[in-house]
Structures are given as structure tokens and as C-alpha cells.
PDB file of C-alpha atoms in Angstrom:
ATOM      1  CA  UNK V   1       7.859   1.416  18.631  1.00 79.00           C
ATOM      2  CA  UNK V   2       6.464   2.450  15.245  1.00 94.00           C
ATOM      3  CA  UNK V   3       3.100   1.555  13.700  1.00 98.00           C
ATOM      4  CA  UNK V   4       2.689  -0.019  10.262  1.00 98.00           C
ATOM      5  CA  UNK V   5      -0.098   0.129   7.683  1.00 98.00           C
ATOM      6  CA  UNK V   6       0.159  -2.762   5.213  1.00 98.00           C
ATOM      7  CA  UNK V   7      -1.491  -3.110   1.808  1.00 98.00           C
ATOM      8  CA  UNK V   8      -1.702  -5.892  -0.778  1.00 98.00           C
ATOM      9  CA  UNK V   9      -3.247  -5.172  -4.195  1.00 98.00           C
ATOM     10  CA  UNK V  10      -3.427  -6.668  -7.661  1.00 98.00           C
ATOM     11  CA  UNK V  11      -2.371  -4.226 -10.370  1.00 98.00           C
ATOM     12  CA  UNK V  12      -2.763  -4.908 -14.083  1.00 98.00           C
ATOM     13  CA  UNK V  13       0.801  -5.608 -15.200  1.00 98.00           C
ATOM     14  CA  UNK V  14       0.305  -3.228 -18.127  1.00 98.00           C
ATOM     15  CA  UNK V  15      -0.403  -0.461 -15.576  1.00 98.00           C
ATOM     16  CA  UNK V  16       2.972  -0.662 -13.824  1.00 98.00           C
ATOM     17  CA  UNK V  17       3.998   2.870 -14.813  1.00 98.00           C
ATOM     18  CA  UNK V  18       0.519   4.197 -14.010  1.00 97.00           C
ATOM     19  CA  UNK V  19       0.849   2.599 -10.566  1.00 98.00           C
ATOM     20  CA  UNK V  20       4.288   4.162 -10.046  1.00 98.00           C
ATOM     21  CA  UNK V  21       2.870   7.546 -11.087  1.00 97.00           C
ATOM     22  CA  UNK V  22      -0.113   7.067  -8.741  1.00 96.00           C
ATOM     23  CA  UNK V  23       2.178   6.171  -5.826  1.00 97.00           C
ATOM     24  CA  UNK V  24       4.530   9.049  -6.644  1.00 97.00           C
ATOM     25  CA  UNK V  25       1.609  11.458  -6.258  1.00 95.00           C
ATOM     26  CA  UNK V  26      -0.028   9.819  -3.242  1.00 95.00           C
ATOM     27  CA  UNK V  27       2.902   8.672  -1.124  1.00 97.00           C
ATOM     28  CA  UNK V  28       4.184  12.202  -0.391  1.00 97.00           C
ATOM     29  CA  UNK V  29       0.801  12.875   1.225  1.00 96.00           C
ATOM     30  CA  UNK V  30       1.509  10.083   3.738  1.00 97.00           C
ATOM     31  CA  UNK V  31       4.819  11.797   4.487  1.00 97.00           C
ATOM     32  CA  UNK V  32       3.110  15.200   4.749  1.00 97.00           C
ATOM     33  CA  UNK V  33       0.930  13.845   7.540  1.00 98.00           C
ATOM     34  CA  UNK V  34       3.660  12.212   9.580  1.00 98.00           C
ATOM     35  CA  UNK V  35       4.700   8.925   7.956  1.00 98.00           C
ATOM     36  CA  UNK V  36       8.371   8.049   8.383  1.00 98.00           C
ATOM     37  CA  UNK V  37       8.661   5.796   5.356  1.00 97.00           C
ATOM     38  CA  UNK V  38       6.576   4.419   2.494  1.00 98.00           C
ATOM     39  CA  UNK V  39       7.531   1.387   0.424  1.00 98.00           C
ATOM     40  CA  UNK V  40       5.772   0.221  -2.743  1.00 98.00           C
ATOM     41  CA  UNK V  41       6.987  -3.221  -3.801  1.00 98.00           C
ATOM     42  CA  UNK V  42       6.190  -4.697  -7.241  1.00 98.00           C
ATOM     43  CA  UNK V  43       5.798  -8.480  -7.081  1.00 98.00           C
ATOM     44  CA  UNK V  44       8.865 -10.307  -8.346  1.00 96.00           C
ATOM     45  CA  UNK V  45       8.767 -13.711  -6.633  1.00 96.00           C
ATOM     46  CA  UNK V  46       5.175 -14.331  -5.503  1.00 96.00           C
ATOM     47  CA  UNK V  47       4.596 -18.095  -5.608  1.00 95.00           C
ATOM     48  CA  UNK V  48       1.240 -19.809  -5.695  1.00 93.00           C
ATOM     49  CA  UNK V  49       0.515 -21.718  -2.499  1.00 94.00           C
ATOM     50  CA  UNK V  50      -1.444 -24.906  -1.904  1.00 94.00           C
ATOM     51  CA  UNK V  51      -4.052 -23.399   0.436  1.00 93.00           C
ATOM     52  CA  UNK V  52      -3.612 -19.641   0.159  1.00 94.00           C
ATOM     53  CA  UNK V  53      -1.189 -17.038  -1.145  1.00 97.00           C
ATOM     54  CA  UNK V  54      -0.914 -13.357  -2.003  1.00 97.00           C
ATOM     55  CA  UNK V  55      -2.401 -13.853  -5.471  1.00 97.00           C
ATOM     56  CA  UNK V  56      -5.502 -15.603  -4.158  1.00 97.00           C
ATOM     57  CA  UNK V  57      -5.888 -13.123  -1.350  1.00 97.00           C
ATOM     58  CA  UNK V  58      -6.446 -10.292  -3.833  1.00 97.00           C
ATOM     59  CA  UNK V  59      -7.973 -12.475  -6.568  1.00 97.00           C
ATOM     60  CA  UNK V  60      -5.141 -11.559  -8.934  1.00 97.00           C
ATOM     61  CA  UNK V  61      -5.749 -12.431 -12.561  1.00 97.00           C
ATOM     62  CA  UNK V  62      -3.119 -13.814 -14.925  1.00 96.00           C
ATOM     63  CA  UNK V  63      -2.457 -10.338 -16.324  1.00 98.00           C
ATOM     64  CA  UNK V  64      -1.991  -8.744 -12.891  1.00 98.00           C
ATOM     65  CA  UNK V  65       0.983  -8.342 -10.559  1.00 98.00           C
ATOM     66  CA  UNK V  66       0.739  -8.388  -6.777  1.00 98.00           C
ATOM     67  CA  UNK V  67       1.964  -5.236  -5.052  1.00 98.00           C
ATOM     68  CA  UNK V  68       2.904  -5.246  -1.366  1.00 98.00           C
ATOM     69  CA  UNK V  69       3.163  -1.852   0.281  1.00 98.00           C
ATOM     70  CA  UNK V  70       3.582  -0.463   3.727  1.00 97.00           C
ATOM     71  CA  UNK V  71       3.660   2.857   5.492  1.00 98.00           C
ATOM     72  CA  UNK V  72       5.699   3.280   8.659  1.00 98.00           C
ATOM     73  CA  UNK V  73       4.454   5.794  11.209  1.00 98.00           C
ATOM     74  CA  UNK V  74       6.180   6.884  14.432  1.00 98.00           C
ATOM     75  CA  UNK V  75       3.191   5.625  16.475  1.00 97.00           C
ATOM     76  CA  UNK V  76      -0.513   4.766  16.205  1.00 97.00           C
ATOM     77  CA  UNK V  77      -1.684   8.221  17.299  1.00 98.00           C
ATOM     78  CA  UNK V  78       0.254   9.856  14.445  1.00 98.00           C
ATOM     79  CA  UNK V  79      -1.128   7.251  12.050  1.00 98.00           C
ATOM     80  CA  UNK V  80      -4.719   7.788  13.157  1.00 98.00           C
ATOM     81  CA  UNK V  81      -4.427  11.571  12.838  1.00 98.00           C
ATOM     82  CA  UNK V  82      -2.537  11.317   9.534  1.00 97.00           C
ATOM     83  CA  UNK V  83      -5.008   8.906   7.957  1.00 95.00           C
ATOM     84  CA  UNK V  84      -7.932  11.126   9.005  1.00 96.00           C
ATOM     85  CA  UNK V  85      -6.246  14.113   7.329  1.00 97.00           C
ATOM     86  CA  UNK V  86      -5.486  12.064   4.224  1.00 93.00           C
ATOM     87  CA  UNK V  87      -9.150  11.164   3.774  1.00 91.00           C
ATOM     88  CA  UNK V  88      -9.900  14.898   3.569  1.00 94.00           C
ATOM     89  CA  UNK V  89      -6.911  15.853   1.417  1.00 94.00           C
ATOM     90  CA  UNK V  90      -7.988  16.857  -2.120  1.00 91.00           C
ATOM     91  CA  UNK V  91      -4.730  15.470  -3.550  1.00 87.00           C
ATOM     92  CA  UNK V  92      -5.949  11.977  -2.583  1.00 89.00           C
ATOM     93  CA  UNK V  93      -9.245  12.281  -4.459  1.00 89.00           C
ATOM     94  CA  UNK V  94      -9.920   9.804  -7.282  1.00 87.00           C
ATOM     95  CA  UNK V  95     -10.297  12.773  -9.652  1.00 90.00           C
ATOM     96  CA  UNK V  96      -6.771  14.043  -8.927  1.00 90.00           C
ATOM     97  CA  UNK V  97      -5.075  10.674  -8.514  1.00 91.00           C
ATOM     98  CA  UNK V  98      -7.154   7.782  -9.891  1.00 91.00           C
ATOM     99  CA  UNK V  99      -6.252   4.270  -8.756  1.00 92.00           C
ATOM    100  CA  UNK V 100      -4.899   2.170 -11.653  1.00 95.00           C
ATOM    101  CA  UNK V 101      -6.188  -1.025  -9.985  1.00 96.00           C
ATOM    102  CA  UNK V 102      -9.387  -2.475  -8.515  1.00 96.00           C
ATOM    103  CA  UNK V 103      -9.415  -1.096  -4.962  1.00 94.00           C
ATOM    104  CA  UNK V 104     -12.280  -3.403  -3.955  1.00 96.00           C
ATOM    105  CA  UNK V 105      -9.750  -6.268  -3.881  1.00 97.00           C
ATOM    106  CA  UNK V 106      -7.221  -4.403  -1.742  1.00 97.00           C
ATOM    107  CA  UNK V 107      -6.298  -5.958   1.582  1.00 97.00           C
ATOM    108  CA  UNK V 108      -5.091  -3.558   4.236  1.00 97.00           C
ATOM    109  CA  UNK V 109      -4.656  -3.217   7.956  1.00 97.00           C
ATOM    110  CA  UNK V 110      -2.765  -1.541  10.749  1.00 98.00           C
ATOM    111  CA  UNK V 111      -0.137  -3.427  12.713  1.00 98.00           C
ATOM    112  CA  UNK V 112       1.704  -2.869  15.971  1.00 97.00           C
ATOM    113  CA  UNK V 113       5.218  -4.322  15.719  1.00 95.00           C
ATOM    114  CA  UNK V 114       6.108  -6.833  18.424  1.00 96.00           C
ATOM    115  CA  UNK V 115       9.689  -7.634  17.366  1.00 95.00           C
ATOM    116  CA  UNK V 116      12.068  -5.282  15.605  1.00 90.00           C
ATOM    117  CA  UNK V 117      15.687  -5.910  14.568  1.00 92.00           C
ATOM    118  CA  UNK V 118      17.870  -3.169  13.090  1.00 89.00           C
ATOM    119  CA  UNK V 119      21.483  -2.778  12.004  1.00 93.00           C
TER     120      UNK V 119
END
């Protein structure tokens, strides 16, 4: 079964195109190092909860939109090797592809799927 890296960030809404440009430069690097699929999802229906929610999790401000992204890898070994290579790849440097959001508020993690349904 595949392995998933998940990310939640708050992006200034005014930076939507800058985020798309950033992802368009960075996401092919994931693919270069073995990812099967990358999805970048701009928040469209992200409700506020009573105890917690996506917005609170990343301390999103009123002028920010929550982005939910994930990278699908064939397995954890490919992910570990790919992520190590990405950290060294000059195309991922902040000078070549600056992040149009506050990365200190990013939430991320690796996940091993336990149930998978497909059509």
C-alpha cells in the first residue's frame, strides 16, 4: 500500500497565484524523486469548529485561506529516499522557490494508509 505525506498551511488569500506558481515549481520535484501523485487543494468549504478546526490548527488569519495538500508515494522507503533528495535539491531552495506563506505554521506528517477504496 502507498504512503502519504499530508500538509495543512495558511496562505494569504491575495497570494493564491503565488502559491500556485510555487507549487507548480516544487511539485514536479516530488514526482522526480518517486511520488505518484501530488494534490494541492485551496480551501473552499473549511468551517470553523467548536473545539478545533483546520483554521485554528494553522492559526489562519481572516485574510488567509487554508490549503490542504498531500503527496502519494508508492511506499515509505521511496518517500524517505525522495524526501532526503528533495532537501538537497537546489530547485527547492527558498532562493529559487520562495514560500508565499508562513511555513512556521505548517502542519505536516507521514501516514501509512490502513483502508483504501478505489473504483
